[in-house]
mmCIF file of C-alpha atoms in Angstrom:
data_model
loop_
_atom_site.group_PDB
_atom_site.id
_atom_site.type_symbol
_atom_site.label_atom_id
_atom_site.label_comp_id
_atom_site.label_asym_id
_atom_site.label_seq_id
_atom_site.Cartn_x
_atom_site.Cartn_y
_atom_site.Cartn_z
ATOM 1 C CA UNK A 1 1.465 -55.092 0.498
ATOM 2 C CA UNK A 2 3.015 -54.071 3.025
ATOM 3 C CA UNK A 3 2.226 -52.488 6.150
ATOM 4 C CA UNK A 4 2.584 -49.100 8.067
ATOM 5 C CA UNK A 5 3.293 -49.567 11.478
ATOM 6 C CA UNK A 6 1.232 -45.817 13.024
ATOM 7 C CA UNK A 7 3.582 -45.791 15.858
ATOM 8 C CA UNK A 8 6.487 -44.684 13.455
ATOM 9 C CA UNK A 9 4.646 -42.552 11.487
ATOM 10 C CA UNK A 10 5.451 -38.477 12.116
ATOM 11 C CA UNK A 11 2.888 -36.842 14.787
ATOM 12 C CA UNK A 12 3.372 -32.903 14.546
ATOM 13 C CA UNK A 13 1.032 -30.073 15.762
ATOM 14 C CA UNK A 14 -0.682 -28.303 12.654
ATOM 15 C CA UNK A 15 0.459 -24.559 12.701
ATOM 16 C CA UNK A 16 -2.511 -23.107 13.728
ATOM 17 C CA UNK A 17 -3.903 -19.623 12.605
ATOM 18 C CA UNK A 18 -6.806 -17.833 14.661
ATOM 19 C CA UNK A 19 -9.039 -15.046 13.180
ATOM 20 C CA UNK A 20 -11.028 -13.339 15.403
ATOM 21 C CA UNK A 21 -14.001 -11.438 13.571
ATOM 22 C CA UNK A 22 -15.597 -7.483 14.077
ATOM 23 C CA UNK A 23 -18.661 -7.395 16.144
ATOM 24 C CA UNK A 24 -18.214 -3.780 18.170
ATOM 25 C CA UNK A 25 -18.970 -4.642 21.741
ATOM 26 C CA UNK A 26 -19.731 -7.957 21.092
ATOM 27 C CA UNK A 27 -16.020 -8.524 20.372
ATOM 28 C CA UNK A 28 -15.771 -9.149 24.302
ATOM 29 C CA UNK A 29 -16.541 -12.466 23.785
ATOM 30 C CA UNK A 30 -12.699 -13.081 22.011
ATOM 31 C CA UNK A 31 -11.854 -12.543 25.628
ATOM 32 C CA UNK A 32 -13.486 -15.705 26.773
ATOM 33 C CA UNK A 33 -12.811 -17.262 23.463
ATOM 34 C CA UNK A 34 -9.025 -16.668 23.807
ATOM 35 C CA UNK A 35 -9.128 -17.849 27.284
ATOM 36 C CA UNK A 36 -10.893 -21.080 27.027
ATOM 37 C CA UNK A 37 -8.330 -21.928 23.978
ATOM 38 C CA UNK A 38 -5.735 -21.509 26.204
ATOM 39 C CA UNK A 39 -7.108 -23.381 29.026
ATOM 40 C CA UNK A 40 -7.288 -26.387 26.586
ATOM 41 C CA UNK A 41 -3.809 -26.122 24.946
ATOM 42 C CA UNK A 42 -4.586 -24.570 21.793
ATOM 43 C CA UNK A 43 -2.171 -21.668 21.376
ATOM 44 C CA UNK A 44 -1.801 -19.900 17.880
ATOM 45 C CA UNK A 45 0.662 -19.640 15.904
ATOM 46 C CA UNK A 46 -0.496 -16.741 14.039
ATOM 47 C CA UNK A 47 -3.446 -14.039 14.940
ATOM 48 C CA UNK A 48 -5.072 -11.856 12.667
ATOM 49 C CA UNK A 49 -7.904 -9.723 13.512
ATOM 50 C CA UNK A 50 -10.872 -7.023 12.167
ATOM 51 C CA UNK A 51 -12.168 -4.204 14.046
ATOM 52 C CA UNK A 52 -12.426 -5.275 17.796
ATOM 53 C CA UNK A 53 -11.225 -8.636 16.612
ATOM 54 C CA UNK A 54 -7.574 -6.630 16.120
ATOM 55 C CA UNK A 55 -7.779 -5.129 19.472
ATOM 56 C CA UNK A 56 -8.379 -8.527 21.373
ATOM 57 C CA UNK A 57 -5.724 -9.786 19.571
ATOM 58 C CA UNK A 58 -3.221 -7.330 19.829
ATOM 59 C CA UNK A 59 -3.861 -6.932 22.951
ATOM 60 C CA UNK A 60 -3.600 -10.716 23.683
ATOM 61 C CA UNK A 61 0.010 -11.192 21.992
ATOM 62 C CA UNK A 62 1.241 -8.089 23.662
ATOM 63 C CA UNK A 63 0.267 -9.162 27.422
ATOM 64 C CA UNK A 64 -2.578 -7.297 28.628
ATOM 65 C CA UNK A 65 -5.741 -9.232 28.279
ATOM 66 C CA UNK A 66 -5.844 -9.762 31.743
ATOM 67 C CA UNK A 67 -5.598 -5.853 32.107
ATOM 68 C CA UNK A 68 -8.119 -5.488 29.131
ATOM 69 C CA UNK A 69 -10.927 -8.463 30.991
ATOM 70 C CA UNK A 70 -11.040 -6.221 33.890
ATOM 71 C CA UNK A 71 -10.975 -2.830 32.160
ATOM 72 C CA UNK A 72 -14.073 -4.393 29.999
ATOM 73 C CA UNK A 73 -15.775 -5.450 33.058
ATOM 74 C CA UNK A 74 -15.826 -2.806 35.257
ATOM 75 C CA UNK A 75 -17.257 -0.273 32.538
ATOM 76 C CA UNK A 76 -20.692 1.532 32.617
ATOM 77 C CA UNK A 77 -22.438 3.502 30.717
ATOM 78 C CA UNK A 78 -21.393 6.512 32.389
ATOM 79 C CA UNK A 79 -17.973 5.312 31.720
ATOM 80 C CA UNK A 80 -18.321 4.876 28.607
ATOM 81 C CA UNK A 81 -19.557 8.369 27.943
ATOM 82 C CA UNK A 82 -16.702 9.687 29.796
ATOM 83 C CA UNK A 83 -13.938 7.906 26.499
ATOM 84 C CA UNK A 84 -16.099 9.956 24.221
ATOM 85 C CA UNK A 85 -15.095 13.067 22.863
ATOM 86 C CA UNK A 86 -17.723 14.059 20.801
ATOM 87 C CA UNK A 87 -16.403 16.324 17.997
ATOM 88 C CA UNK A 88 -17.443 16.865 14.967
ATOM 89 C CA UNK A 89 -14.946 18.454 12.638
ATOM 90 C CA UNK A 90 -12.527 15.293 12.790
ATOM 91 C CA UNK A 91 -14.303 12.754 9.971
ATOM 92 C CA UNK A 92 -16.259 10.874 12.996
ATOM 93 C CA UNK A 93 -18.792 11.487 15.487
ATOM 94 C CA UNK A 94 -15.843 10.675 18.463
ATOM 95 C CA UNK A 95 -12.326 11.769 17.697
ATOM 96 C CA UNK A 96 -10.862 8.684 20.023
ATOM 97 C CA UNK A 97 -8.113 10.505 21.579
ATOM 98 C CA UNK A 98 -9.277 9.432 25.362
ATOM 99 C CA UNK A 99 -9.417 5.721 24.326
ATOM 100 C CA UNK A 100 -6.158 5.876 22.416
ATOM 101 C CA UNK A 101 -4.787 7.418 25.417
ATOM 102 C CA UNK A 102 -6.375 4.843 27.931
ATOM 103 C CA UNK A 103 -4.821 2.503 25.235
ATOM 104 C CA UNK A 104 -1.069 3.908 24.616
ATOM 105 C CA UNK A 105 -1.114 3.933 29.326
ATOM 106 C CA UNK A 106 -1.350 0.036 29.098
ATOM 107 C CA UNK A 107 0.571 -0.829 25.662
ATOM 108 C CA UNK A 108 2.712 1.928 25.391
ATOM 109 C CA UNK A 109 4.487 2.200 22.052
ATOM 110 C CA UNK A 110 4.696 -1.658 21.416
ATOM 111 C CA UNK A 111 5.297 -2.386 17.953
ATOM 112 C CA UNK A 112 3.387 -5.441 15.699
ATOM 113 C CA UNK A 113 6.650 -6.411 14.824
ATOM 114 C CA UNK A 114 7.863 -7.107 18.189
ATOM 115 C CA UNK A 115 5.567 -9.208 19.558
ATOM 116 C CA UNK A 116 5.817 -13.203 20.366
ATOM 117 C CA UNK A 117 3.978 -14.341 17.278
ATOM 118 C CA UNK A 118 2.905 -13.109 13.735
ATOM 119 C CA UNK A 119 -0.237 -10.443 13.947
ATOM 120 C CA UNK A 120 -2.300 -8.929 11.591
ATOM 121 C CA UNK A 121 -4.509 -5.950 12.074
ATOM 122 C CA UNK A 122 -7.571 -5.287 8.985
ATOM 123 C CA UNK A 123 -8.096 -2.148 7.946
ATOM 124 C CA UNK A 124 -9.875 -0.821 4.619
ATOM 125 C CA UNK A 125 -8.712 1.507 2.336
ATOM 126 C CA UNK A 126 -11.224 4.581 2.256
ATOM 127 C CA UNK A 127 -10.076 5.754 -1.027
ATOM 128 C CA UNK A 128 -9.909 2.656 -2.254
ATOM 129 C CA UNK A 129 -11.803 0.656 -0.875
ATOM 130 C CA UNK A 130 -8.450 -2.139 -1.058
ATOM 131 C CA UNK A 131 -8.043 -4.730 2.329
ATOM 132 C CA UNK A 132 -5.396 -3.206 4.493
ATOM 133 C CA UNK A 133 -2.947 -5.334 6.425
ATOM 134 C CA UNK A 134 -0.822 -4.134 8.851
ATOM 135 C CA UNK A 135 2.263 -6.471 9.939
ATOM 136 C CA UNK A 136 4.680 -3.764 11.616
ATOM 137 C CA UNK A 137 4.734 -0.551 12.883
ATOM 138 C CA UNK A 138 2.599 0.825 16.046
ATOM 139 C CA UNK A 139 0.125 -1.769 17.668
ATOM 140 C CA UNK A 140 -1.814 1.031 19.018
ATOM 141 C CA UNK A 141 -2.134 2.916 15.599
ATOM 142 C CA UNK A 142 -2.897 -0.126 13.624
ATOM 143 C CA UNK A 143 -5.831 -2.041 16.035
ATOM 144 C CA UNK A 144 -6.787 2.364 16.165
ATOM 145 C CA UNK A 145 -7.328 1.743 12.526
ATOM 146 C CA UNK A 146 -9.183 -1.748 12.184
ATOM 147 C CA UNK A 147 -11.884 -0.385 14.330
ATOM 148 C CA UNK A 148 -12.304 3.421 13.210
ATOM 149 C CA UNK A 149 -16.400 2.647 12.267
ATOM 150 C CA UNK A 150 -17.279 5.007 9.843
ATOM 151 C CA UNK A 151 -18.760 7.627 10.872
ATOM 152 C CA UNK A 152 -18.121 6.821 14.411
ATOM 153 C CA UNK A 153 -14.245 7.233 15.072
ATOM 154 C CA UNK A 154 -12.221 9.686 12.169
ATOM 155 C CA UNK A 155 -9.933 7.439 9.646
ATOM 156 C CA UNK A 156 -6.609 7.091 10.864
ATOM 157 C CA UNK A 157 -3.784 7.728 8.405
ATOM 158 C CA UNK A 158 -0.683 5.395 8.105
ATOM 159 C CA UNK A 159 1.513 4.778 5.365
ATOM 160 C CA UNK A 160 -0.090 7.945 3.273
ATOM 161 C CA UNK A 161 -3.299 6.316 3.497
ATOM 162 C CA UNK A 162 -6.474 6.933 5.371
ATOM 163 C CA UNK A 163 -8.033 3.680 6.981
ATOM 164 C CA UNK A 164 -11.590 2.760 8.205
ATOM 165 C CA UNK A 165 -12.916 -0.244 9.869
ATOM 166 C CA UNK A 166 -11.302 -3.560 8.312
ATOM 167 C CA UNK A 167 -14.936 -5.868 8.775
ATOM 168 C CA UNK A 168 -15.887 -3.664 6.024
ATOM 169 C CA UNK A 169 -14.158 -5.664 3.738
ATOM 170 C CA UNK A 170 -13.443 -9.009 5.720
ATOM 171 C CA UNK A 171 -15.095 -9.470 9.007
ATOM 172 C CA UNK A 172 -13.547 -12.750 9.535
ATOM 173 C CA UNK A 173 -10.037 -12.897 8.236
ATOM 174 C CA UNK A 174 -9.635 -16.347 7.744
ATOM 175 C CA UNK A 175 -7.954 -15.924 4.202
ATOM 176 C CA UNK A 176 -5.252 -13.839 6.756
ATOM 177 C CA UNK A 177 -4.387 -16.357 8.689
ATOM 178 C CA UNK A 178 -4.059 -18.604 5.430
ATOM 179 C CA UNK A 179 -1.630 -16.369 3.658
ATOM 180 C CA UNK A 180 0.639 -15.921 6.452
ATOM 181 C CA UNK A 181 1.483 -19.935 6.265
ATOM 182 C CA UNK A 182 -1.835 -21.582 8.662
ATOM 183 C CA UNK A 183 -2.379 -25.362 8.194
ATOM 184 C CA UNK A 184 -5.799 -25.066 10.268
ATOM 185 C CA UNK A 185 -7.924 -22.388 10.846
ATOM 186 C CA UNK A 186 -10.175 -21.217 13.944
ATOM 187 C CA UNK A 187 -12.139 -18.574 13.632
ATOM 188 C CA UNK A 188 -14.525 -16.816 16.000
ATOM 189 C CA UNK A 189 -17.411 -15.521 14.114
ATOM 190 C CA UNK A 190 -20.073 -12.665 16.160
ATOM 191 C CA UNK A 191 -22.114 -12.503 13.119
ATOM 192 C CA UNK A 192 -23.617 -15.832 12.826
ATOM 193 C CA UNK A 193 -26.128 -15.955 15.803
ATOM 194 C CA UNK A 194 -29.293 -14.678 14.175
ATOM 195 C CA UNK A 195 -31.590 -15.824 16.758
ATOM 196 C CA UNK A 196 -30.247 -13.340 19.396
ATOM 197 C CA UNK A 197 -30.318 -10.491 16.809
ATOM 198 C CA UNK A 198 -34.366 -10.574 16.768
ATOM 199 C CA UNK A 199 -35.607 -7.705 18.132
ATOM 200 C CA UNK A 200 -36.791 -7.420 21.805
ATOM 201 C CA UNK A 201 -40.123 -8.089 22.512
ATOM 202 C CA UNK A 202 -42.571 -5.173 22.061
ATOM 203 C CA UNK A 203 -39.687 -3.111 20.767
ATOM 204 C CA UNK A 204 -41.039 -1.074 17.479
ATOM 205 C CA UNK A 205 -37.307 -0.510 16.268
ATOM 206 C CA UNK A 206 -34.248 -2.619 16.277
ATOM 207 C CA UNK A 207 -32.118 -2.601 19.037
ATOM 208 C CA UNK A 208 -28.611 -3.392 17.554
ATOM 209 C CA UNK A 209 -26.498 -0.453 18.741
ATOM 210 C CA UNK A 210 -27.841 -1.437 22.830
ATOM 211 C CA UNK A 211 -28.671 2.559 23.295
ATOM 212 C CA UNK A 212 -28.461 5.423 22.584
ATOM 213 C CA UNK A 213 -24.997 7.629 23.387
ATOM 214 C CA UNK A 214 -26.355 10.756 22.186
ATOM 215 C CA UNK A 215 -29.044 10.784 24.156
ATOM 216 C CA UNK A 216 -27.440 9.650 26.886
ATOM 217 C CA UNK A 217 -24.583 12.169 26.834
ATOM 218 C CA UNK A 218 -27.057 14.923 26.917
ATOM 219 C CA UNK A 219 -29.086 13.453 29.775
ATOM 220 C CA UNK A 220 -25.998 13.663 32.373
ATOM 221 C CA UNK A 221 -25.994 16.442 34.507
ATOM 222 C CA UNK A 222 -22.175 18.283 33.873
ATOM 223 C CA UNK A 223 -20.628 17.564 37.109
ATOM 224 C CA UNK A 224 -20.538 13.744 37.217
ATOM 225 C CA UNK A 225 -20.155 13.823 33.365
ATOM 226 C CA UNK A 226 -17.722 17.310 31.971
ATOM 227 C CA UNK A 227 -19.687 17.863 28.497
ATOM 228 C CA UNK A 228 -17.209 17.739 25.449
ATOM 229 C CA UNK A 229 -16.877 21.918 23.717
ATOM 230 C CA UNK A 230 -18.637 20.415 21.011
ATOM 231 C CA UNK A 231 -21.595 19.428 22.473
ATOM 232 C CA UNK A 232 -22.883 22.986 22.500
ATOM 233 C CA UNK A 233 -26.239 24.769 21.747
ATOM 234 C CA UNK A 234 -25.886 23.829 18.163
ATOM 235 C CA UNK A 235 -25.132 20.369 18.303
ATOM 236 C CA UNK A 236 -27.858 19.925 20.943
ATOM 237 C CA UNK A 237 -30.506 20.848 18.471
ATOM 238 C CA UNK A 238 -28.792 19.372 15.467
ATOM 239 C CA UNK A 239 -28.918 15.482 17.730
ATOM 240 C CA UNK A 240 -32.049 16.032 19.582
ATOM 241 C CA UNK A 241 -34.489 13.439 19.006
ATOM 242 C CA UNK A 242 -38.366 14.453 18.774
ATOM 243 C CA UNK A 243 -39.775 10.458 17.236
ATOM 244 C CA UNK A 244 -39.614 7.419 18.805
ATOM 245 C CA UNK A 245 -37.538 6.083 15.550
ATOM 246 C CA UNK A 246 -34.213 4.304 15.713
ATOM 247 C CA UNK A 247 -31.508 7.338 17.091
ATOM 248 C CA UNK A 248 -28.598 8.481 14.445
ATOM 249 C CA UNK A 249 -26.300 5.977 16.541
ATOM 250 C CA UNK A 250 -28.980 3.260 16.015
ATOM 251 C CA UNK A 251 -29.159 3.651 12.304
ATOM 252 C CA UNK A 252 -25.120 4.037 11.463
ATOM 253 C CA UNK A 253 -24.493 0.974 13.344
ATOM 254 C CA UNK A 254 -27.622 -1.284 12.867
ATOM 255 C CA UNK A 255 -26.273 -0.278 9.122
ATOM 256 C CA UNK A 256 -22.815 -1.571 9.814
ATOM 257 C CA UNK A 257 -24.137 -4.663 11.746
ATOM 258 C CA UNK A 258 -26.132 -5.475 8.530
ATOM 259 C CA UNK A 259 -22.900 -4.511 6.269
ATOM 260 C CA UNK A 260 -20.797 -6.521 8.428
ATOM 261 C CA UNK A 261 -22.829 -9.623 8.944
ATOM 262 C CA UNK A 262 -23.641 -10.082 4.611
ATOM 263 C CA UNK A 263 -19.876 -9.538 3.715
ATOM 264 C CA UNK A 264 -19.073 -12.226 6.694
ATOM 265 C CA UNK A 265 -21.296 -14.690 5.311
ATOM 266 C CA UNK A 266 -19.707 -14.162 1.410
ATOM 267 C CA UNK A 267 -16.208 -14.233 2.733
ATOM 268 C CA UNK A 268 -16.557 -17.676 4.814
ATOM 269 C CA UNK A 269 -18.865 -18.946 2.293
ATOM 270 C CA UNK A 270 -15.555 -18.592 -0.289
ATOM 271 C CA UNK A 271 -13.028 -18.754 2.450
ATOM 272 C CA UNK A 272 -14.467 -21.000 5.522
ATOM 273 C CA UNK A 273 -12.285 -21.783 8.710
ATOM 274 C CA UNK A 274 -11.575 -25.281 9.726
ATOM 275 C CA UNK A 275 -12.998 -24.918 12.951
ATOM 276 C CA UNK A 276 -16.424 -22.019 13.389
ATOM 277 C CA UNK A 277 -16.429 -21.003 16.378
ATOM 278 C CA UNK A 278 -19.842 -18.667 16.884
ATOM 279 C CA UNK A 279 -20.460 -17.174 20.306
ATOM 280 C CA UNK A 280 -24.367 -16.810 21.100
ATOM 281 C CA UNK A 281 -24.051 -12.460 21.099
ATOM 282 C CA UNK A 282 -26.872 -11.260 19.044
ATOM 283 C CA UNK A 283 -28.725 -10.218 21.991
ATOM 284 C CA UNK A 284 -26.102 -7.814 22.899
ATOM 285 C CA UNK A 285 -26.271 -4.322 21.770
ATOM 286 C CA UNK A 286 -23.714 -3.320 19.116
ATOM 287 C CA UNK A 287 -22.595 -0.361 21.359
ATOM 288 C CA UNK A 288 -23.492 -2.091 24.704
ATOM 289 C CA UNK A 289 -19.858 -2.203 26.008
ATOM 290 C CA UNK A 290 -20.843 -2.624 29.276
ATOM 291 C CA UNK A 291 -22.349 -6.021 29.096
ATOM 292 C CA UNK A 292 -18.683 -7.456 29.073
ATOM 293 C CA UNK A 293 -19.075 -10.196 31.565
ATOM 294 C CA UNK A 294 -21.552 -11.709 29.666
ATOM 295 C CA UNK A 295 -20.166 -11.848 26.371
ATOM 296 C CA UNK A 296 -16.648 -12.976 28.153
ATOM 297 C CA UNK A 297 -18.562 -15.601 29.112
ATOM 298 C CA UNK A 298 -20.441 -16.827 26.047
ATOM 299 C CA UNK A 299 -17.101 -16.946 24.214
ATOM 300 C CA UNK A 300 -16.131 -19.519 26.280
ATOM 301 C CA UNK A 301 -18.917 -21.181 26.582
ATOM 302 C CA UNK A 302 -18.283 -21.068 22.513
ATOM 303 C CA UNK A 303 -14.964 -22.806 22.683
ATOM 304 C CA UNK A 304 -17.241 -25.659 25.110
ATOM 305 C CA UNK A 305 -19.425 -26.495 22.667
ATOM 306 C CA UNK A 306 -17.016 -26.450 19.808
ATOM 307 C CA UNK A 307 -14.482 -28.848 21.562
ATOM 308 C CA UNK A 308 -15.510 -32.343 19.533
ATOM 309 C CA UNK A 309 -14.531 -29.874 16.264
ATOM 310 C CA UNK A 310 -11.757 -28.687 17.537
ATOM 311 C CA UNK A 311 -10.443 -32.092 18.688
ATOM 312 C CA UNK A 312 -11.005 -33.414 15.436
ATOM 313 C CA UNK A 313 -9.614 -30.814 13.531
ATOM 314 C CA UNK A 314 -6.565 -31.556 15.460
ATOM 315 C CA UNK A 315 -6.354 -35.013 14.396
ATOM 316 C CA UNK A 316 -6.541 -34.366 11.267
ATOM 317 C CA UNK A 317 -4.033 -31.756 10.288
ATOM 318 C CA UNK A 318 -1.834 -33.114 12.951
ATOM 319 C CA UNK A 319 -1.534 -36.592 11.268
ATOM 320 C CA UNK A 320 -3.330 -38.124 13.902
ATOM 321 C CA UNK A 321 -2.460 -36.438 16.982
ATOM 322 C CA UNK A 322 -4.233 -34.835 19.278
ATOM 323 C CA UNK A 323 -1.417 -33.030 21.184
ATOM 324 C CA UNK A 324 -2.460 -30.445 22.705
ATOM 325 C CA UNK A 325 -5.904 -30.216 23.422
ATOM 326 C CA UNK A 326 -6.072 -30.906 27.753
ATOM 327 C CA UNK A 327 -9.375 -31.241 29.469
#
């Protein structure tokens, strides 16, 4: 028989997809995720994204995380309150103009198909209910789409059709990355720490969403916070809260959370990445955007813990070779 000398044999880098998965404000974590993949050598070749998972990765290929890290950590809750414009005549509880604004000042009218590397931004069909991809046209308008929640942010229309939040129907889009040409896989999942999602102790109701925005737009005096036309007389009684039972922003996105986290654990079940990557975020509030630095951090820590995978992976689907992974 004879023999195969290694040394001859071909050693190439897998082409290397990375999905990173809806989770609202736990989606900071792809920050640190993204970061500590890069620190190690492992740069995609492809990126496709749900919800925040489309903004972080958007935002990535077009150049701005840096800008997006800091943006993330310096907000508050007052800051937050100050994006919203509450309004309710537009198919969601915040039409999303400030934060499309804030968005369009940083990425201006960069287009998908003009970025460095192929990018794909989730979306679901609201008629339809269909998986939406979007491969070209605006960035902003198409990571706008993948994370209109329902009932938060309006749908956005593109293409003659009106688009929701794309973790609807795949949280996790591994089987993206896979039909755009992948070899391996890495996906960053929010969904799978259950541990963290327990509520707090003593706590009578869940505490997924972090807070409550309603509540906490009403309790600002108007001149550090200018109170959106909406919020009038009406709307004050309509939102005001007289139980100590989960707020309407608790309920429509604890609902989403639970939506989100079932149809993640189908899809991977059918469709699982070669490398899981699952930052430790359940303690973080769904709508607690200000706890950036934290979740930037876990997602690294993440990528620490899933290094022996990772290496492996890349010995496997790269014949051998481990090119690419630094220390």
């Amino acid at each position: 028989m004879a023999m195969i000398d290694d040394r001859a044999a071909p050693r190439t880098r897998p082409r290397i997809g990375l999905a990173l998965g809806g989770g609202v404000a736990r989606g900071w974590a792809h920050i640190g995720a993204v970061r500590a993949l890069r620190r190690y050598g492992i740069e995609p070749d492809i990126v496709a994204g749900s919800s925040v998972g489309a903004l972080v990765g958007g935002v990535h290929l077009a150049g701005h995380l840096a800008e997006l890290e800091d943006w993330a950590k310096h907000l508050t809750k007052l800051k937050i309150v100050s994006f919203l414009d509450l309004r309710l005549s537009c198919g969601g509880l915040i039409d999303g103009s400030r934060l499309v604004a804030e968005m369009r000042r940083h990425l201006g009218d960069s287009r998908i198909e003009g970025l460095p590397l192929p990018f794909v931004a989730v979306a679901t069909d609201l008629v339809t209910g269909h998986e939406v991809w979007s491969r070209e046209g605006s960035l902003v308008e198409a990571m706008r789409a993948s994370f209109s929640l329902p009932g938060v942010f309006p749908p956005v229309s593109i293409d003659h059709r009106w688009l929701v939040d794309g973790a609807l129907v795949n949280p996790v889009p591994v089987s993206v990355c896979r039909a755009l040409g992948a070899q391996m896989v890495i996906a960053v999942n929010l969904s799978a720490d259950l541990i963290g999602k327990a509520r707090r102790p003593g706590a009578l109701v869940p505490t997924a969403a972090g807070f409550d925005l309603l509540k906490l737009l009403e309790e600002q005096p108007a001149p550090e916070i200018p109170t959106p036309s909406a919020l009038d007389a009406l709307t004050r009684r309509i939102f005001r809260r007289d139980y100590e039972g989960p707020s309407l922003f608790g309920v429509m996105v604890s609902s989403f959370g639970i939506i989100m986290d079932r149809v993640t654990r189908s899809r991977l079940a059918g469709e699982p990445p070669d490398v899981h990557i699952t930052p430790r975020v359940g303690h973080i509030g769904l709508l607690e955007f200000d706890r950036a630095e934290e979740a930037i951090i876990e997602g690294e820590a993440a990528v620490e813990r899933a290094l022996p995978e990772l290496c492996d992976a890349l010995s496997v689907f790269g014949n051998g070779s481990r090119e690419g992974l630094r220390g």
